[in-house]
CSV table of C-alpha atoms in Angstrom, one decimal:
chain,number,residue,atom,x,y,z
A,237,MET,CA,0.0,0.0,0.0
A,238,PRO,CA,1.2,3.5,-0.7
A,239,VAL,CA,3.1,5.3,2.1
A,240,ILE,CA,1.5,8.6,2.9
A,241,LYS,CA,3.9,11.3,4.1
A,242,TYR,CA,2.3,14.0,6.2
A,243,PRO,CA,4.0,17.4,6.2
A,244,ARG,CA,5.8,18.1,9.5
A,245,ILE,CA,3.9,20.7,11.5
A,246,ARG,CA,6.0,23.7,12.0
A,247,ASP,CA,5.6,26.6,14.4
A,248,PRO,CA,4.6,29.9,13.0
A,249,LEU,CA,7.5,32.1,12.0
A,250,PHE,CA,6.9,34.6,14.7
A,251,TYR,CA,7.8,31.9,17.3
A,252,GLU,CA,11.2,31.5,15.6
A,253,TRP,CA,11.7,35.2,15.4
A,254,ASP,CA,10.9,35.7,19.1
A,255,ARG,CA,13.3,32.9,20.1
A,256,LYS,CA,16.1,34.6,18.1
A,257,ALA,CA,15.2,37.9,19.6
A,258,GLN,CA,15.6,36.7,23.2
A,259,LYS,CA,18.6,38.4,24.8
A,260,CYS,CA,20.9,36.5,27.1
A,261,GLY,CA,24.6,37.1,28.1
A,262,LEU,CA,26.7,40.0,27.0
A,263,ARG,CA,25.3,42.1,24.1
A,264,HIS,CA,26.3,45.1,22.2
A,265,THR,CA,24.1,48.2,22.2
A,266,ILE,CA,20.4,47.5,22.0
A,267,TYR,CA,18.0,50.3,21.0
A,268,ALA,CA,14.5,50.6,22.2
A,269,VAL,CA,11.6,52.0,20.0
A,270,ASN,CA,11.7,55.3,21.9
A,271,GLY,CA,15.4,55.7,21.2
A,272,ASP,CA,16.7,54.6,24.6
A,273,GLN,CA,19.8,52.5,24.4
A,274,TYR,CA,21.4,49.9,26.7
A,275,THR,CA,24.8,48.2,26.5
A,276,GLY,CA,25.6,45.3,28.8
A,277,GLU,CA,24.6,42.0,30.1
A,278,TRP,CA,21.2,40.2,29.9
A,279,LEU,CA,19.4,37.3,31.4
A,280,ASN,CA,16.2,35.8,30.0
A,281,ASN,CA,15.6,38.9,27.9
A,282,LEU,CA,16.1,41.3,30.9
A,283,LYS,CA,18.9,43.6,31.8
A,284,HIS,CA,20.9,41.7,34.4
A,285,GLY,CA,24.5,42.1,35.5
A,286,LYS,CA,26.7,45.1,34.5
A,287,GLY,CA,25.3,47.6,32.0
A,288,THR,CA,24.8,51.2,30.9
A,289,GLN,CA,21.5,52.8,30.0
A,290,ILE,CA,21.0,56.1,28.2
A,291,TRP,CA,17.6,57.7,28.1
A,292,LYS,CA,17.1,59.7,24.9
A,293,SER,CA,14.5,62.1,26.2
A,294,THR,CA,16.6,63.4,29.0
A,295,GLY,CA,20.1,62.4,28.1
A,296,ALA,CA,20.5,60.8,31.6
A,297,ILE,CA,22.9,57.9,32.0
A,298,TYR,CA,23.0,55.0,34.5
A,299,SER,CA,26.0,52.8,34.7
A,300,GLY,CA,26.2,49.9,37.1
A,301,ASP,CA,24.4,46.8,38.3
A,302,TRP,CA,21.1,45.5,37.1
A,303,LYS,CA,18.9,42.7,38.4
A,304,PHE,CA,16.0,41.3,36.4
A,305,GLY,CA,15.5,44.5,34.4
A,306,LYS,CA,15.9,47.0,37.3
A,307,ARG,CA,18.7,49.0,38.8
A,308,ASP,CA,19.9,46.9,41.7
A,309,GLY,CA,23.4,46.9,43.3
A,310,TYR,CA,26.0,49.6,42.9
A,311,GLY,CA,25.8,52.2,40.2
A,312,SER,CA,26.0,55.9,39.3
A,313,TYR,CA,23.4,58.2,37.7
A,314,SER,CA,24.3,61.3,35.7
A,315,ILE,CA,22.2,64.0,34.1
A,316,LEU,CA,22.9,66.2,31.1
A,317,ASP,CA,23.5,69.9,31.8
A,318,PRO,CA,21.3,71.8,29.3
A,319,VAL,CA,23.8,74.7,29.2
A,320,THR,CA,27.2,73.0,29.1
A,321,LYS,CA,25.9,69.9,27.4
A,322,GLU,CA,28.1,67.9,29.8
A,323,HIS,CA,27.0,65.1,32.1
A,324,LYS,CA,27.0,65.8,35.8
A,325,LYS,CA,27.0,63.0,38.4
A,326,MET,CA,23.8,63.2,40.5
A,327,TYR,CA,24.0,60.0,42.6
A,328,THR,CA,26.6,57.3,43.3
A,329,GLY,CA,25.9,54.5,45.6
A,330,TRP,CA,23.6,51.5,46.1
A,331,TRP,CA,20.2,50.8,44.5
A,332,GLU,CA,17.4,48.5,45.4
A,333,ASN,CA,14.5,47.6,43.1
A,334,ASP,CA,15.2,50.6,40.7
A,335,GLN,CA,15.4,53.1,43.6
A,336,ARG,CA,18.2,54.6,45.7
A,337,GLY,CA,18.6,52.1,48.6
A,338,GLY,CA,21.6,51.6,51.0
A,339,ARG,CA,24.5,54.0,51.3
A,340,GLY,CA,25.1,56.6,48.6
A,341,VAL,CA,26.0,60.2,47.8
A,342,PHE,CA,23.5,62.6,46.1
A,343,PHE,CA,24.6,65.8,44.5
A,344,TYR,CA,21.9,68.5,44.2
A,345,PRO,CA,21.9,71.1,41.4
A,346,ASN,CA,22.3,74.0,43.8
A,347,GLY,CA,25.6,72.5,45.2
A,348,GLU,CA,24.2,70.8,48.2
A,349,ARG,CA,25.2,67.2,49.0
A,350,TYR,CA,23.9,64.4,51.0
A,351,GLU,CA,26.0,61.4,52.2
A,352,GLY,CA,24.3,58.6,53.9
A,353,GLU,CA,21.6,56.0,53.9
A,354,TRP,CA,18.6,55.7,51.6
A,355,SER,CA,15.4,53.7,51.5
A,356,ASN,CA,12.8,53.6,48.7
A,357,GLY,CA,14.6,56.5,47.0
A,358,LEU,CA,14.4,58.7,50.2
A,359,ARG,CA,16.9,59.8,52.8
A,360,SER,CA,16.3,57.4,55.6
A,361,GLY,CA,18.7,56.1,58.3
A,362,TRP,CA,22.0,57.9,59.3
A,363,GLY,CA,23.2,60.7,57.0
A,364,LYS,CA,25.1,64.0,56.6
A,365,MET,CA,23.6,66.9,54.7
A,366,LEU,CA,25.8,69.8,53.5
A,367,TYR,CA,23.6,72.8,52.7
A,368,SER,CA,24.3,75.7,50.3
A,369,ASP,CA,24.4,78.3,53.1
A,370,GLY,CA,27.2,76.4,54.9
A,371,SER,CA,25.0,74.6,57.5
A,372,ILE,CA,25.7,71.0,58.1
A,373,TYR,CA,23.2,68.4,59.6
A,374,GLU,CA,24.4,65.0,60.7
A,375,GLY,CA,22.1,62.5,62.3
A,376,GLN,CA,19.0,60.4,61.7
A,377,TRP,CA,16.6,60.7,58.8
A,378,LEU,CA,13.2,59.4,58.0
A,379,ALA,CA,11.2,59.8,54.8
A,380,ASP,CA,13.6,62.5,53.5
A,381,GLN,CA,13.4,64.6,56.7
A,382,PRO,CA,15.7,64.9,59.8
A,383,SER,CA,13.9,62.7,62.4
A,384,GLY,CA,15.4,61.2,65.5
A,385,GLU,CA,18.7,62.4,67.0
A,386,GLY,CA,20.9,64.8,65.2
A,387,VAL,CA,23.3,67.8,65.2
A,388,LEU,CA,22.9,71.0,63.2
A,389,LEU,CA,26.0,73.1,62.8
A,390,LEU,CA,25.4,76.7,61.6
A,391,PRO,CA,28.0,78.8,59.6
A,392,ASN,CA,28.6,81.1,62.6
A,393,GLY,CA,29.6,78.1,64.8
A,394,ASN,CA,26.3,77.9,66.7
A,395,ARG,CA,24.9,74.4,66.9
A,396,TYR,CA,21.9,72.4,68.0
A,397,GLU,CA,22.1,68.9,69.5
A,398,GLY,CA,19.0,66.9,70.2
A,399,GLY,CA,15.7,65.6,68.9
A,400,TRP,CA,14.1,66.1,65.5
A,401,LYS,CA,10.8,65.3,63.9
A,402,ASP,CA,9.6,66.0,60.3
A,403,GLY,CA,12.7,68.2,59.7
A,404,LYS,CA,12.2,70.4,62.8
A,405,LYS,CA,13.7,70.5,66.3
A,406,HIS,CA,11.5,68.5,68.5
A,407,GLY,CA,12.0,67.0,71.9
A,408,PRO,CA,14.9,67.5,74.4
A,409,GLY,CA,17.8,69.4,73.0
A,410,LYS,CA,20.7,71.8,73.6
A,411,TYR,CA,21.4,75.0,71.6
A,412,PHE,CA,24.9,76.3,71.9
A,413,TYR,CA,25.1,80.1,71.1
A,414,LEU,CA,28.9,80.1,70.8
A,415,ASP,CA,28.9,83.6,69.4
A,416,LYS,CA,27.4,84.8,72.6
A,417,GLY,CA,28.8,82.2,75.0
A,418,GLN,CA,25.4,80.9,76.1
A,419,LEU,CA,23.7,77.6,76.2
A,420,LEU,CA,19.9,76.9,76.0
A,421,GLU,CA,18.9,73.5,77.3
A,422,GLY,CA,15.2,72.6,77.1
A,423,ILE,CA,12.3,71.1,75.2
A,424,TRP,CA,11.5,72.0,71.6
A,425,VAL,CA,8.2,71.6,69.8
A,426,ALA,CA,8.1,72.1,66.0
A,427,ASP,CA,11.3,74.2,66.0
A,428,ILE,CA,10.1,76.4,69.0
A,429,PRO,CA,11.7,76.1,72.4
A,430,LYS,CA,8.8,75.7,74.9
A,431,CYS,CA,10.7,75.5,78.1
A,432,GLY,CA,14.3,75.4,79.3
A,433,ALA,CA,17.2,77.2,81.0
A,434,LEU,CA,19.6,79.7,79.5
A,435,VAL,CA,23.1,79.8,81.1
A,436,ASP,CA,26.5,81.3,80.3
A,437,PHE,CA,28.8,78.9,78.5
A,438,GLY,CA,32.3,80.1,77.6
A,439,ARG,CA,31.1,83.7,77.7
A,440,ASP,CA,34.5,85.1,78.3
A,441,ASN,CA,35.9,83.8,75.0
A,442,ALA,CA,32.7,84.5,72.9
A,443,PRO,CA,33.2,86.9,70.0
A,444,ASP,CA,29.8,88.6,70.6
A,445,SER,CA,29.0,88.1,74.2
A,446,THR,CA,26.3,90.0,76.0
A,447,GLU,CA,27.3,93.1,78.0
A,448,PHE,CA,26.3,91.6,81.3
A,449,PRO,CA,26.5,87.9,82.4
A,450,LEU,CA,23.4,86.0,83.2
A,451,PRO,CA,22.6,86.1,87.0
A,452,GLU,CA,23.3,82.8,88.7
A,453,ILE,CA,20.2,81.1,90.2
A,454,LYS,CA,20.9,80.1,93.8
A,455,LEU,CA,18.9,77.1,94.9
A,456,GLN,CA,17.7,77.2,98.5
A,457,ASP,CA,16.9,74.4,100.8
A,458,PRO,CA,13.1,73.7,100.7
A,459,ALA,CA,13.0,73.5,104.5
A,460,ALA,CA,14.6,76.9,104.8
A,461,VAL,CA,12.2,78.4,102.3
A,462,LEU,CA,9.2,77.0,104.2
A,463,ALA,CA,10.5,78.3,107.5
A,464,GLU,CA,11.0,81.8,106.0
A,465,ALA,CA,7.5,81.8,104.6
A,466,ARG,CA,6.0,80.8,108.0
A,467,ALA,CA,8.0,83.6,109.7
A,468,MET,CA,6.7,86.2,107.2
A,469,PHE,CA,3.1,84.8,107.8
A,470,ASP,CA,3.4,85.1,111.6
A,471,ASP,CA,4.8,88.7,111.4
A,472,SER,CA,1.9,89.8,109.2
A,473,HIS,CA,-0.6,88.5,111.7
A,474,ASN,CA,1.0,90.0,114.8
């Protein structure tokens, strides 16, 4: 009897094209439809390993570690200066799930700089902020604001040591007026000292000390105060 040969069933061509398009291992530059380009390592069609990404719309560059298509590990991010047309480094440090996470340094356009810990792209943990006016804050951060314990050093040498909340002095703290040679120790609420004691502190060497020193508060024995009050009461009734 005749032998019937059935044609072998073949997958549609787009399956073959998709298989050949899958990226794995080290690849040369790959261009996206929107013009972005990536040069580096791949795994299962995802950026994975070492690589450099350039965004066409902004000119920004990221060079560093990738994990399953996201920035993860150590890397640096630079932006394009519209005036000089040169790239300026904005962040160098650790990344987690495509956001700043771990320790890193962030350079702000106005010249300010933050060195410390990050979480979910925000300053969180322990860090040091150098402001454009010369002030320096070093301490704890939460959700991009000083929160916890920290020290603020002002350009004139004065400093605050104590509690912070939502970027403001909050809780027990000490404010050293080194220019006047005085120390205010007390309780702050939302940047305002609510109660405390102001005493002289190195007043003799202060560059802008007050004309007269603060009077010393002499504490008396409670029993003596009570006896004096009773004596005054008795005299007023005699």
